[in-house]
mmCIF file of C-alpha atoms in Angstrom:
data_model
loop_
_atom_site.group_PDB
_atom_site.id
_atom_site.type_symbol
_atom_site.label_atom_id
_atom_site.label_comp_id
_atom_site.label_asym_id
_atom_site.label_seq_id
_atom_site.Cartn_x
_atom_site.Cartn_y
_atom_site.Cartn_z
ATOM 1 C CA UNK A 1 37.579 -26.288 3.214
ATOM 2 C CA UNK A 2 38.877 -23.325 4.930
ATOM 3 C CA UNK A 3 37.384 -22.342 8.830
ATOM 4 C CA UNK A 4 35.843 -19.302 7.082
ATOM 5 C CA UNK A 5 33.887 -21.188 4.062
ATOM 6 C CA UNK A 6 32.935 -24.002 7.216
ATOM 7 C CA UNK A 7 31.491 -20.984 9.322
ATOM 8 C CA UNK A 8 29.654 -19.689 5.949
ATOM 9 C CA UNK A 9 28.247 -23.123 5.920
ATOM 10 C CA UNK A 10 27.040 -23.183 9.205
ATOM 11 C CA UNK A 11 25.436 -19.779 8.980
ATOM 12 C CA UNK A 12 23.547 -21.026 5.894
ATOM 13 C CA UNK A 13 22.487 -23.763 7.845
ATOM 14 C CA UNK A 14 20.881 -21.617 10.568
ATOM 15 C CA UNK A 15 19.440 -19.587 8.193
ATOM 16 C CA UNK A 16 18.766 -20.364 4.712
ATOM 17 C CA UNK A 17 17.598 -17.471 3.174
ATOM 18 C CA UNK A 18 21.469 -15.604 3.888
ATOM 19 C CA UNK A 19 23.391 -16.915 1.054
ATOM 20 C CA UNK A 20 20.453 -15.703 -1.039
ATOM 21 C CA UNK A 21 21.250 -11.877 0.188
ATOM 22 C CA UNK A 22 24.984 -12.321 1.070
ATOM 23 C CA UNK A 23 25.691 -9.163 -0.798
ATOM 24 C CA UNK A 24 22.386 -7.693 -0.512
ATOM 25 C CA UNK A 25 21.938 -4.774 2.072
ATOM 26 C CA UNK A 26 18.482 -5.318 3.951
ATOM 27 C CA UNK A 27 16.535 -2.504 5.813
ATOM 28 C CA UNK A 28 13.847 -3.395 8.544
ATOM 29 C CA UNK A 29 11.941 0.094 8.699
ATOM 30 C CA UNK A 30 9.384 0.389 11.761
ATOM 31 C CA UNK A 31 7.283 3.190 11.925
ATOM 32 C CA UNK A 32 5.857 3.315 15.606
ATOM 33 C CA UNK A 33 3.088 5.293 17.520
ATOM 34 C CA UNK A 34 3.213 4.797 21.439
ATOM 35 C CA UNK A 35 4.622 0.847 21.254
ATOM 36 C CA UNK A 36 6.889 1.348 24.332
ATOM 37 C CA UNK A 37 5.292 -2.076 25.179
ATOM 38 C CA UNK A 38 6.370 -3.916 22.091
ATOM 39 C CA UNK A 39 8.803 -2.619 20.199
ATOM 40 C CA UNK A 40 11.597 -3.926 21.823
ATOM 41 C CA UNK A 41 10.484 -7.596 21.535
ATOM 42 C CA UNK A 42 9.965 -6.836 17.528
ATOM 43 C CA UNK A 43 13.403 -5.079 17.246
ATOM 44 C CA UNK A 44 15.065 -8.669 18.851
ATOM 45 C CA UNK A 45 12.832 -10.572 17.093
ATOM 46 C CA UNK A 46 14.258 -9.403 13.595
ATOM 47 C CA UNK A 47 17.832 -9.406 15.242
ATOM 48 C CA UNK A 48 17.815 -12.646 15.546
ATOM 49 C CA UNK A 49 15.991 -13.761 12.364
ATOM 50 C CA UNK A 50 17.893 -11.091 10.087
ATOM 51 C CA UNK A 51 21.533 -11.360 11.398
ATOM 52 C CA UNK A 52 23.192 -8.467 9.040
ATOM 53 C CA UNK A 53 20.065 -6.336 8.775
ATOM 54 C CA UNK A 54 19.816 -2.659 10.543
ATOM 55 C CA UNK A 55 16.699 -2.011 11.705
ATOM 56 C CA UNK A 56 14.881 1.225 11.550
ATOM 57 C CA UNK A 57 12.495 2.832 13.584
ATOM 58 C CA UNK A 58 10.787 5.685 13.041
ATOM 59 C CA UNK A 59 8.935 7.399 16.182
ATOM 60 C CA UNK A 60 5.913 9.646 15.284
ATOM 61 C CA UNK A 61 5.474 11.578 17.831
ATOM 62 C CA UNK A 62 5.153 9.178 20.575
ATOM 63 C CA UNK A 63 3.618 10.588 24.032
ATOM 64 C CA UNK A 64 5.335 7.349 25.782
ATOM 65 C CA UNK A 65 8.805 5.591 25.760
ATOM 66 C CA UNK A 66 8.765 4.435 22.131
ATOM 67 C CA UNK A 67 11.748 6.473 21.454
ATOM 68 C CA UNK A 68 14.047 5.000 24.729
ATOM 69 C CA UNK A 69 12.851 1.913 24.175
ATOM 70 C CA UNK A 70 14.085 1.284 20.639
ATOM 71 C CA UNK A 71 17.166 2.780 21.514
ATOM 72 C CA UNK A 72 17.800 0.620 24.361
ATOM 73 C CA UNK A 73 16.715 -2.080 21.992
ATOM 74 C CA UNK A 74 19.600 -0.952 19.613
ATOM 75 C CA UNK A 75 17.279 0.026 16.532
ATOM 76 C CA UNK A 76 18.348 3.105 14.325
ATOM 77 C CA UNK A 77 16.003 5.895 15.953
ATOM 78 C CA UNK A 78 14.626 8.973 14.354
ATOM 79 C CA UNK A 79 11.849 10.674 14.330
ATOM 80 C CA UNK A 80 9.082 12.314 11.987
ATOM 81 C CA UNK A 81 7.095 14.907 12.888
ATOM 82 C CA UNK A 82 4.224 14.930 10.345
ATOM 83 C CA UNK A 83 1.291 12.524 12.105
ATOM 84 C CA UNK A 84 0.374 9.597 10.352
ATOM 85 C CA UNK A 85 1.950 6.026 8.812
ATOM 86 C CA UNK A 86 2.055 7.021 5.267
ATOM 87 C CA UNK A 87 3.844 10.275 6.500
ATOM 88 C CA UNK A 88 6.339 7.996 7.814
ATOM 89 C CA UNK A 89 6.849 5.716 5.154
ATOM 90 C CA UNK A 90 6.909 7.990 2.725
ATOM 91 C CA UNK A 91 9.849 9.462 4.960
ATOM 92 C CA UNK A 92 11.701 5.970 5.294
ATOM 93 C CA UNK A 93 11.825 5.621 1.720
ATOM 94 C CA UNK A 94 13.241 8.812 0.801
ATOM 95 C CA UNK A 95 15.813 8.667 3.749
ATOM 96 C CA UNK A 96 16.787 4.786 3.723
ATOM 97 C CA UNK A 97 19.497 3.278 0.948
ATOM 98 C CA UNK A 98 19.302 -0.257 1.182
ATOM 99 C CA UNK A 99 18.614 -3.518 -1.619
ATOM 100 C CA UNK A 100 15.398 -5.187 -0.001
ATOM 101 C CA UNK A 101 13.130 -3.536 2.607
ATOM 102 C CA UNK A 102 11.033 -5.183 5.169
ATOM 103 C CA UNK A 103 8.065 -2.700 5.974
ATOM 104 C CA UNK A 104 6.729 -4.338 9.441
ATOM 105 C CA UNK A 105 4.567 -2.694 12.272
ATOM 106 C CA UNK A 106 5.776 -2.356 15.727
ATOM 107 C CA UNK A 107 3.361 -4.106 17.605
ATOM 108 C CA UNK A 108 4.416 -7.490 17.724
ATOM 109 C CA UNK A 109 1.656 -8.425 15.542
ATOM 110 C CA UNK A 110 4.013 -9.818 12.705
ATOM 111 C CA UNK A 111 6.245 -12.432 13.685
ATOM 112 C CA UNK A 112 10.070 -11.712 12.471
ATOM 113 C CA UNK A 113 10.929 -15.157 11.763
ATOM 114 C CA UNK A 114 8.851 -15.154 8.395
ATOM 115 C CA UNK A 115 11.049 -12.221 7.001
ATOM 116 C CA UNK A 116 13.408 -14.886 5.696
ATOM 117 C CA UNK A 117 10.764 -17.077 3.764
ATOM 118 C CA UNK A 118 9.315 -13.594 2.317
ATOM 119 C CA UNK A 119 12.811 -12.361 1.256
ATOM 120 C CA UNK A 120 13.908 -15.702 -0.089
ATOM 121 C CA UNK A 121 10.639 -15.423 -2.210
ATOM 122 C CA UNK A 122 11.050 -12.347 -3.211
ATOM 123 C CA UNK A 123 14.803 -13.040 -4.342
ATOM 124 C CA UNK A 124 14.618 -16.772 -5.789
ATOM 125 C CA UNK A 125 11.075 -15.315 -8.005
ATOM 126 C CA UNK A 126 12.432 -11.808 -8.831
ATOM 127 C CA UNK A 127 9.591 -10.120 -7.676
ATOM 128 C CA UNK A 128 9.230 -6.418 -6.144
ATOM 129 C CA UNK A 129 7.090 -7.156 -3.505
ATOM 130 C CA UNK A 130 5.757 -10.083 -1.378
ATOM 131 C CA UNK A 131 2.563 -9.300 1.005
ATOM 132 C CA UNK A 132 2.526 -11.796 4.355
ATOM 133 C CA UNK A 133 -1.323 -12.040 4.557
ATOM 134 C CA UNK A 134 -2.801 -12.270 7.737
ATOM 135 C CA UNK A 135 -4.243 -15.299 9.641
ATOM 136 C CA UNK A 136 -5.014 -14.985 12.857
ATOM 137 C CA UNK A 137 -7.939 -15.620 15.708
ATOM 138 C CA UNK A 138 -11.000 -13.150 16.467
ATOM 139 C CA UNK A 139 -8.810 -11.632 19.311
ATOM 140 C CA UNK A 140 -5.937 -10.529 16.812
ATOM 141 C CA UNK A 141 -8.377 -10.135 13.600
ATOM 142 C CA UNK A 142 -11.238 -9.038 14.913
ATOM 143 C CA UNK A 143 -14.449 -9.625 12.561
ATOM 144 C CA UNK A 144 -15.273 -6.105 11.963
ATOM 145 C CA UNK A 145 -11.837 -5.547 11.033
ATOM 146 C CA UNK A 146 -11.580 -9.368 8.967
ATOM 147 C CA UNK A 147 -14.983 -8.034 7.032
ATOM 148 C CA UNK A 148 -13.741 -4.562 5.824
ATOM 149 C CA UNK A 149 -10.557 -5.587 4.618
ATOM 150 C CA UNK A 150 -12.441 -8.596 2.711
ATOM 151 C CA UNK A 151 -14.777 -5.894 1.042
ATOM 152 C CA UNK A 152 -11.796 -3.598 0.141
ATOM 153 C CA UNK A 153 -10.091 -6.448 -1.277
ATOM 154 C CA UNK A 154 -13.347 -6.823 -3.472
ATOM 155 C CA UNK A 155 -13.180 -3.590 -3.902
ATOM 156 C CA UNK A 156 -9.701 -3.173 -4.930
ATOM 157 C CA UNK A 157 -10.289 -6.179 -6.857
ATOM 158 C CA UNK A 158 -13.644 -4.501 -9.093
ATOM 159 C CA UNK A 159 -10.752 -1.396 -9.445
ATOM 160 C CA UNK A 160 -7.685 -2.289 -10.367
ATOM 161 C CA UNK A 161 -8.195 -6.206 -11.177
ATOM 162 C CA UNK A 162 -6.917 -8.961 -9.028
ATOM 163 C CA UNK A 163 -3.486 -9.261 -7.643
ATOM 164 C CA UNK A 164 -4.338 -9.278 -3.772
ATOM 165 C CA UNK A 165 -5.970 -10.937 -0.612
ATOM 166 C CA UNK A 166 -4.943 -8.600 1.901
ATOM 167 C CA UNK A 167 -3.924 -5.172 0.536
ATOM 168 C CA UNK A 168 -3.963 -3.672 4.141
ATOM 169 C CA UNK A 169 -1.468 -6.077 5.678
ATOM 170 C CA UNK A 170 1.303 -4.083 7.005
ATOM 171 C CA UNK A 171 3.882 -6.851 6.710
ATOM 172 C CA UNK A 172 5.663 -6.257 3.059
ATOM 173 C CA UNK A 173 9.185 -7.032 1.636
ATOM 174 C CA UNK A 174 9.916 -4.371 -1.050
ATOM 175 C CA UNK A 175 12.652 -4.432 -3.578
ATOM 176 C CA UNK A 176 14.662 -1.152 -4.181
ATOM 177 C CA UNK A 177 13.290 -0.537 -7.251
ATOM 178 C CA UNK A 178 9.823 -0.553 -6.120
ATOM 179 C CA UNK A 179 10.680 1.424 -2.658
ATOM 180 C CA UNK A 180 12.631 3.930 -4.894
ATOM 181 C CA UNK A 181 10.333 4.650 -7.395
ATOM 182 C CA UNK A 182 6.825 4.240 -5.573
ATOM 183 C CA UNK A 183 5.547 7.880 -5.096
ATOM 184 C CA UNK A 184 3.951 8.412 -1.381
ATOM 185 C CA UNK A 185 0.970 10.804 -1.304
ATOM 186 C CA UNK A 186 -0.936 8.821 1.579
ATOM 187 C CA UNK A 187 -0.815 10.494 5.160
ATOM 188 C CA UNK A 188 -2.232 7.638 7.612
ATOM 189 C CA UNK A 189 -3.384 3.927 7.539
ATOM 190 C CA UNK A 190 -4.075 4.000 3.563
ATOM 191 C CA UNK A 191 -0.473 3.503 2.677
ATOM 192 C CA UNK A 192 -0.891 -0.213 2.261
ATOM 193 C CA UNK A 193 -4.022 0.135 -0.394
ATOM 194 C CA UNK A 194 -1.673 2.555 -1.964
ATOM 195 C CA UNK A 195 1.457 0.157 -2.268
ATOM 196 C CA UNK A 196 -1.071 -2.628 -3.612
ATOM 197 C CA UNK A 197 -2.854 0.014 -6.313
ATOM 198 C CA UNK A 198 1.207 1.234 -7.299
ATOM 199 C CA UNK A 199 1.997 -2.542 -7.959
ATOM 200 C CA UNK A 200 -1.667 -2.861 -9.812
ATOM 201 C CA UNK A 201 -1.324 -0.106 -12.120
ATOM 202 C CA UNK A 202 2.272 -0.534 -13.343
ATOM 203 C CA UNK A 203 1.841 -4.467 -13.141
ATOM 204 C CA UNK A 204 5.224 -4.877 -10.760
ATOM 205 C CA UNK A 205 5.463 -8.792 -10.260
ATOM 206 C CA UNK A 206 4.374 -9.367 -6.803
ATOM 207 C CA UNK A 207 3.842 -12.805 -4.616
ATOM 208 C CA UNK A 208 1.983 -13.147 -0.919
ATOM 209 C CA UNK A 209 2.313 -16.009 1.869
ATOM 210 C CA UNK A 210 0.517 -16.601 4.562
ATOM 211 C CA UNK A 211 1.429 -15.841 7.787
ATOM 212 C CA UNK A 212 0.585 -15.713 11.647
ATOM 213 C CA UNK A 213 -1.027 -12.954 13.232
ATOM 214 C CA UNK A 214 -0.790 -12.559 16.656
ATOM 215 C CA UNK A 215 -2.534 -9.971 19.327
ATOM 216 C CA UNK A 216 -1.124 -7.081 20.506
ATOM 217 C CA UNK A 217 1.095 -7.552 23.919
ATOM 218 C CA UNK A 218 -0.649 -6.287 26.757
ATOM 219 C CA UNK A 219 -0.634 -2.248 27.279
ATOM 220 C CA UNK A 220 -0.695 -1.953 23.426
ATOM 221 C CA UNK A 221 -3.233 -0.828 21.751
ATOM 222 C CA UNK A 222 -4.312 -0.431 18.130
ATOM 223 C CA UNK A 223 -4.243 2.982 16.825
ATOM 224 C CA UNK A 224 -6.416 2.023 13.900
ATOM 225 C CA UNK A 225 -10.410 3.962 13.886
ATOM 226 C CA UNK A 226 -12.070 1.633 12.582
ATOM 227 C CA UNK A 227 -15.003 4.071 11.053
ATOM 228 C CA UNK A 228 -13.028 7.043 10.670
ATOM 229 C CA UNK A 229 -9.684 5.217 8.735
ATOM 230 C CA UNK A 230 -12.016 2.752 6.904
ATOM 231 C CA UNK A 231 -13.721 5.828 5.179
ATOM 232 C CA UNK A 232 -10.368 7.413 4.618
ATOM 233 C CA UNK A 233 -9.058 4.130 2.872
ATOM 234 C CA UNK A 234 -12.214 3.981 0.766
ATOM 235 C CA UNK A 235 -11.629 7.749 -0.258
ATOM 236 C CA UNK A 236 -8.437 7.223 -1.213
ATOM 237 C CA UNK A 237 -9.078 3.948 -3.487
ATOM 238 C CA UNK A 238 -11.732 6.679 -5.169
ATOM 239 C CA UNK A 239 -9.141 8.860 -5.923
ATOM 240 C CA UNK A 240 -6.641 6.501 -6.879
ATOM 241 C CA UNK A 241 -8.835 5.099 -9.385
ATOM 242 C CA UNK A 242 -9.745 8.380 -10.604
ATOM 243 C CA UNK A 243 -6.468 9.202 -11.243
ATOM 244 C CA UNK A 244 -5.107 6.081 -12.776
ATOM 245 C CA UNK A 245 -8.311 4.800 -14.571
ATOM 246 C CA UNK A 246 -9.943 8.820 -15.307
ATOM 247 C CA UNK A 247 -11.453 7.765 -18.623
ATOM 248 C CA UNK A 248 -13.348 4.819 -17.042
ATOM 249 C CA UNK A 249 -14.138 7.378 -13.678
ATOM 250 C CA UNK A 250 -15.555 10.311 -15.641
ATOM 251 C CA UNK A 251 -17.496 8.031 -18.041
ATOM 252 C CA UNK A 252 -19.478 6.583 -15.491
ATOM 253 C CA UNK A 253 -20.329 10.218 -14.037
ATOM 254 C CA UNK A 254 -21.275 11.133 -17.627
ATOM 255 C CA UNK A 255 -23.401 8.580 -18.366
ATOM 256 C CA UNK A 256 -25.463 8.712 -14.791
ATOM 257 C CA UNK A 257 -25.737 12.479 -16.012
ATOM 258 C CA UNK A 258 -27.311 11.400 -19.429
ATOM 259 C CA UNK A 259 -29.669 8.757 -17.690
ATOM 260 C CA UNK A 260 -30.862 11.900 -15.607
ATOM 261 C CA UNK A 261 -30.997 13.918 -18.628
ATOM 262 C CA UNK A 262 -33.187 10.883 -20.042
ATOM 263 C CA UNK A 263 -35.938 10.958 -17.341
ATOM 264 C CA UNK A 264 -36.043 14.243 -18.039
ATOM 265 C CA UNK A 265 -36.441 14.963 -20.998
ATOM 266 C CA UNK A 266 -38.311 11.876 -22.289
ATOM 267 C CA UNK A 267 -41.752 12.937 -21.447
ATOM 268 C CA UNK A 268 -41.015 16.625 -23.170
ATOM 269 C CA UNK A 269 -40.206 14.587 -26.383
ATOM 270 C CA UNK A 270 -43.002 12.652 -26.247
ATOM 271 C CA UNK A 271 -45.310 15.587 -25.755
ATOM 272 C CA UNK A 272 -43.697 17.676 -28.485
ATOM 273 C CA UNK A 273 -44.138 15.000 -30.840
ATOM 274 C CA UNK A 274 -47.614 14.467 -30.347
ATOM 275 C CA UNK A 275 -48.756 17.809 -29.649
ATOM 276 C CA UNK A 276 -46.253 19.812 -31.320
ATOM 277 C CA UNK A 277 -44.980 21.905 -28.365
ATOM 278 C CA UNK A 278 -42.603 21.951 -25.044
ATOM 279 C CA UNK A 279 -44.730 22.786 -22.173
ATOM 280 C CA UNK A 280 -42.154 22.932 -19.580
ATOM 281 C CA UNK A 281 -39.133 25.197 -20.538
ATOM 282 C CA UNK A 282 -37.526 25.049 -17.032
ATOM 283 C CA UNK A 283 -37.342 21.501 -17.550
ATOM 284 C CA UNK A 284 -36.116 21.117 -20.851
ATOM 285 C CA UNK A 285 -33.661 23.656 -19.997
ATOM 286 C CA UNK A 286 -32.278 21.574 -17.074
ATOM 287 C CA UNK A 287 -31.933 18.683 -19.315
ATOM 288 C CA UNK A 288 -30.253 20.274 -21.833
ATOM 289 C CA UNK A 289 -27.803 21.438 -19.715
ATOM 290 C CA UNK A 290 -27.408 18.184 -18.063
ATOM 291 C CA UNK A 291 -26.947 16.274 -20.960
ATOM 292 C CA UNK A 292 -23.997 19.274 -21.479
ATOM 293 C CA UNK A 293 -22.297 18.200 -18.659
ATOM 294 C CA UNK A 294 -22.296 14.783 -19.705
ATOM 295 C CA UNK A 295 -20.581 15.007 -22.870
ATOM 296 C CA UNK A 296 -18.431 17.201 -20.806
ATOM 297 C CA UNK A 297 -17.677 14.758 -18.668
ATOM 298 C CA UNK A 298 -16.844 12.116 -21.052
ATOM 299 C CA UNK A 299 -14.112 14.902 -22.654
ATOM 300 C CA UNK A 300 -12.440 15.237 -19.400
ATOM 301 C CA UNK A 301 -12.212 11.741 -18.932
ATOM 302 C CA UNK A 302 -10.715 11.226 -22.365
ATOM 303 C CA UNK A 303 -7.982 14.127 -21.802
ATOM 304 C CA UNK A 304 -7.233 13.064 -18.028
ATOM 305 C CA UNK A 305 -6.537 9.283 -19.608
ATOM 306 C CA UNK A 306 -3.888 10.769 -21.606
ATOM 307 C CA UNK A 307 -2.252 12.295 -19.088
ATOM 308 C CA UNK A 308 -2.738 9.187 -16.699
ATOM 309 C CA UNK A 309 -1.206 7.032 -19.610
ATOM 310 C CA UNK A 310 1.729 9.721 -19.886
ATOM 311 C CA UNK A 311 2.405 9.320 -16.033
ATOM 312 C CA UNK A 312 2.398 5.800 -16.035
ATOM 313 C CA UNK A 313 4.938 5.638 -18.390
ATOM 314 C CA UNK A 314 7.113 8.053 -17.108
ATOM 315 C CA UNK A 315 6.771 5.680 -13.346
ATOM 316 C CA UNK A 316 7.260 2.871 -15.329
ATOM 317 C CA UNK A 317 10.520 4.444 -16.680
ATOM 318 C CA UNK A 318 11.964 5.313 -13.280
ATOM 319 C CA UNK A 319 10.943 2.022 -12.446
ATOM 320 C CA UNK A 320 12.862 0.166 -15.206
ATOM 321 C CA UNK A 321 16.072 2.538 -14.265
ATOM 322 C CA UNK A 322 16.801 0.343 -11.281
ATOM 323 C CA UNK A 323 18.608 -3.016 -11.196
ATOM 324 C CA UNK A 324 15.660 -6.561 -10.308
ATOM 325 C CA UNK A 325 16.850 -7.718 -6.956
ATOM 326 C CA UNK A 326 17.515 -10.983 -8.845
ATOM 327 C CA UNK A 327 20.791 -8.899 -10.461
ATOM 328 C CA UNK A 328 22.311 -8.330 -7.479
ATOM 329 C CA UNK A 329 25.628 -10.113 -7.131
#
């Protein structure tokens, strides 16, 4: 055995998961908001868990030392001026070339050890994305926080069907073909409920571990609104589902519109039938009209699912052009 094969060895030793992506480029991408006090610690802590890796950060307009500190911290450093994380990502994808992706927050929240176990799963099962749920403690999961990500899991679930226990982790390991042909819209903290709806919809194989969740170092401090991005996450699961389940969306609206239309109009049938004559025109005008718009709605529905099954394929096409990080030799 040659010095350089014994060296190999060793390195294999110390960490398993690198003869998996020997030839494998891997991208850490960190999109940060005013984490001067953490995001050096993250940017070592995946330096020394992901050897060959570069590591990305994206600063978002910081009003602190975010920037200087991941430079010092010898990250790639750029910035994006649009506010908000799925800004960001959406900008990381586009901008980044690399075989697997490790999406991560930089608040030394995650812990950077576990990006090995996630890529080796995502390698050894062939799968396009793993999720690292989220265990932690009341002071780094708060309950509010634990019970409205376990109702928009039931939501999601109710949606989309189930697939996930934690679609708002931040802490993901993509594949290239899912980073490179998953198509951003989100602006802020709904980017993860949009990654988990993408891999819903097209039915990308996905996995999730558990992992530790820690609390935020001291002088950082969660940019998450609890009230404000919770109703912005539950607007955008609306209109996801509208757009990617329209015949199912507009159905529903249609046939609350012919339940109106129902009450309505029941008690003018009833009276015409016994006495021969509608009393109330206003009335039986409204329900008519009504009962328009629900057959109206049900239409729309029926042409939107078309066009919903038309973009899913073509997504589903793009997909399929890419290589399964299993092929990668």
């Amino acid at each position: 055995m040659s010095k350089l094969d014994r060296v190999r060895d060793e390195i294999d030793d110390l960490f398993p998961h690198s003869a998996l992506v020997r030839n494998r480029s891997i991208a850490v991408l960190l999109p940060c908001y005013n984490e001067e006090a953490a995001i050096g610690r993250v940017i070592d802590g995946f330096k020394r868990a992901l050897p060959g890796a570069r590591i990305y950060v994206y600063d978002n307009n910081s009003t602190d030392g975010t920037y200087e500190a991941a430079v010092a911290a010898g990250a790639i450093v750029r910035r994006e001026m649009l506010q908000g994380k799925g800004n960001v990502v959406r900008r990381m994808l586009a901008d980044i070339d690399a075989d697997i992706y490790i999406l991560a927050d930089g608040d030394a929240t995650y812990d950077p050890t576990a990006a090995g176990a996630l890529i080796e799963a995502l390698v050894t099962r062939n799968l396009d994305m793993m999720v690292g749920t989220r265990n932690g403690g009341d002071g780094a999961f708060p309950r509010g926080h634990r019970f409205g990500n376990q109702l928009f899991n039931r939501i999601l679930a109710h949606m989309f069907g189930d697939g996930f226990t934690d679609i708002l982790s931040g802490y993901r390991v993509l594949s290239r073909r899912f980073a490179k042909s998953f198509p951003v819209t989100s602006s802020g903290f709904e980017i993860e409920a949009e990654l988990s709806v993408h891999a819903l919809d097209l039915k990308i194989a996905t996995g999730e571990m558990p992992l530790p969740y820690a609390t935020r170092p001291e002088g950082s401090q969660s940019k998450l609104r609890t009230y404000r991005d919770g109703t912005r996450i539950l607007l955008t699961l609306i209109k996801l589902y509208k757009e990617t389940r329209p015949l199912r969306f507009f159905s529903a609206i249609g046939a609350m519109l012919l339940i109106i239309c129902a009450g309505l109009g029941a008690p003018l049938i009833v009276t015409y039938l016994e006495t021969g004559l509608v009393p109330r025109f206003p009335t039986a005008i409204l329900a008519a009209a009504i009962a328009q718009l629900g057959f109206l709605s049900f239409a729309i529905g029926l042409v939107l699912e078309a066009i919903a099954q038309g973009r899913r394929e073509a997504k589903r096409m793009r997909y399929l052009d890419l290589d399964a990080v299993a092929n990668k030799s």
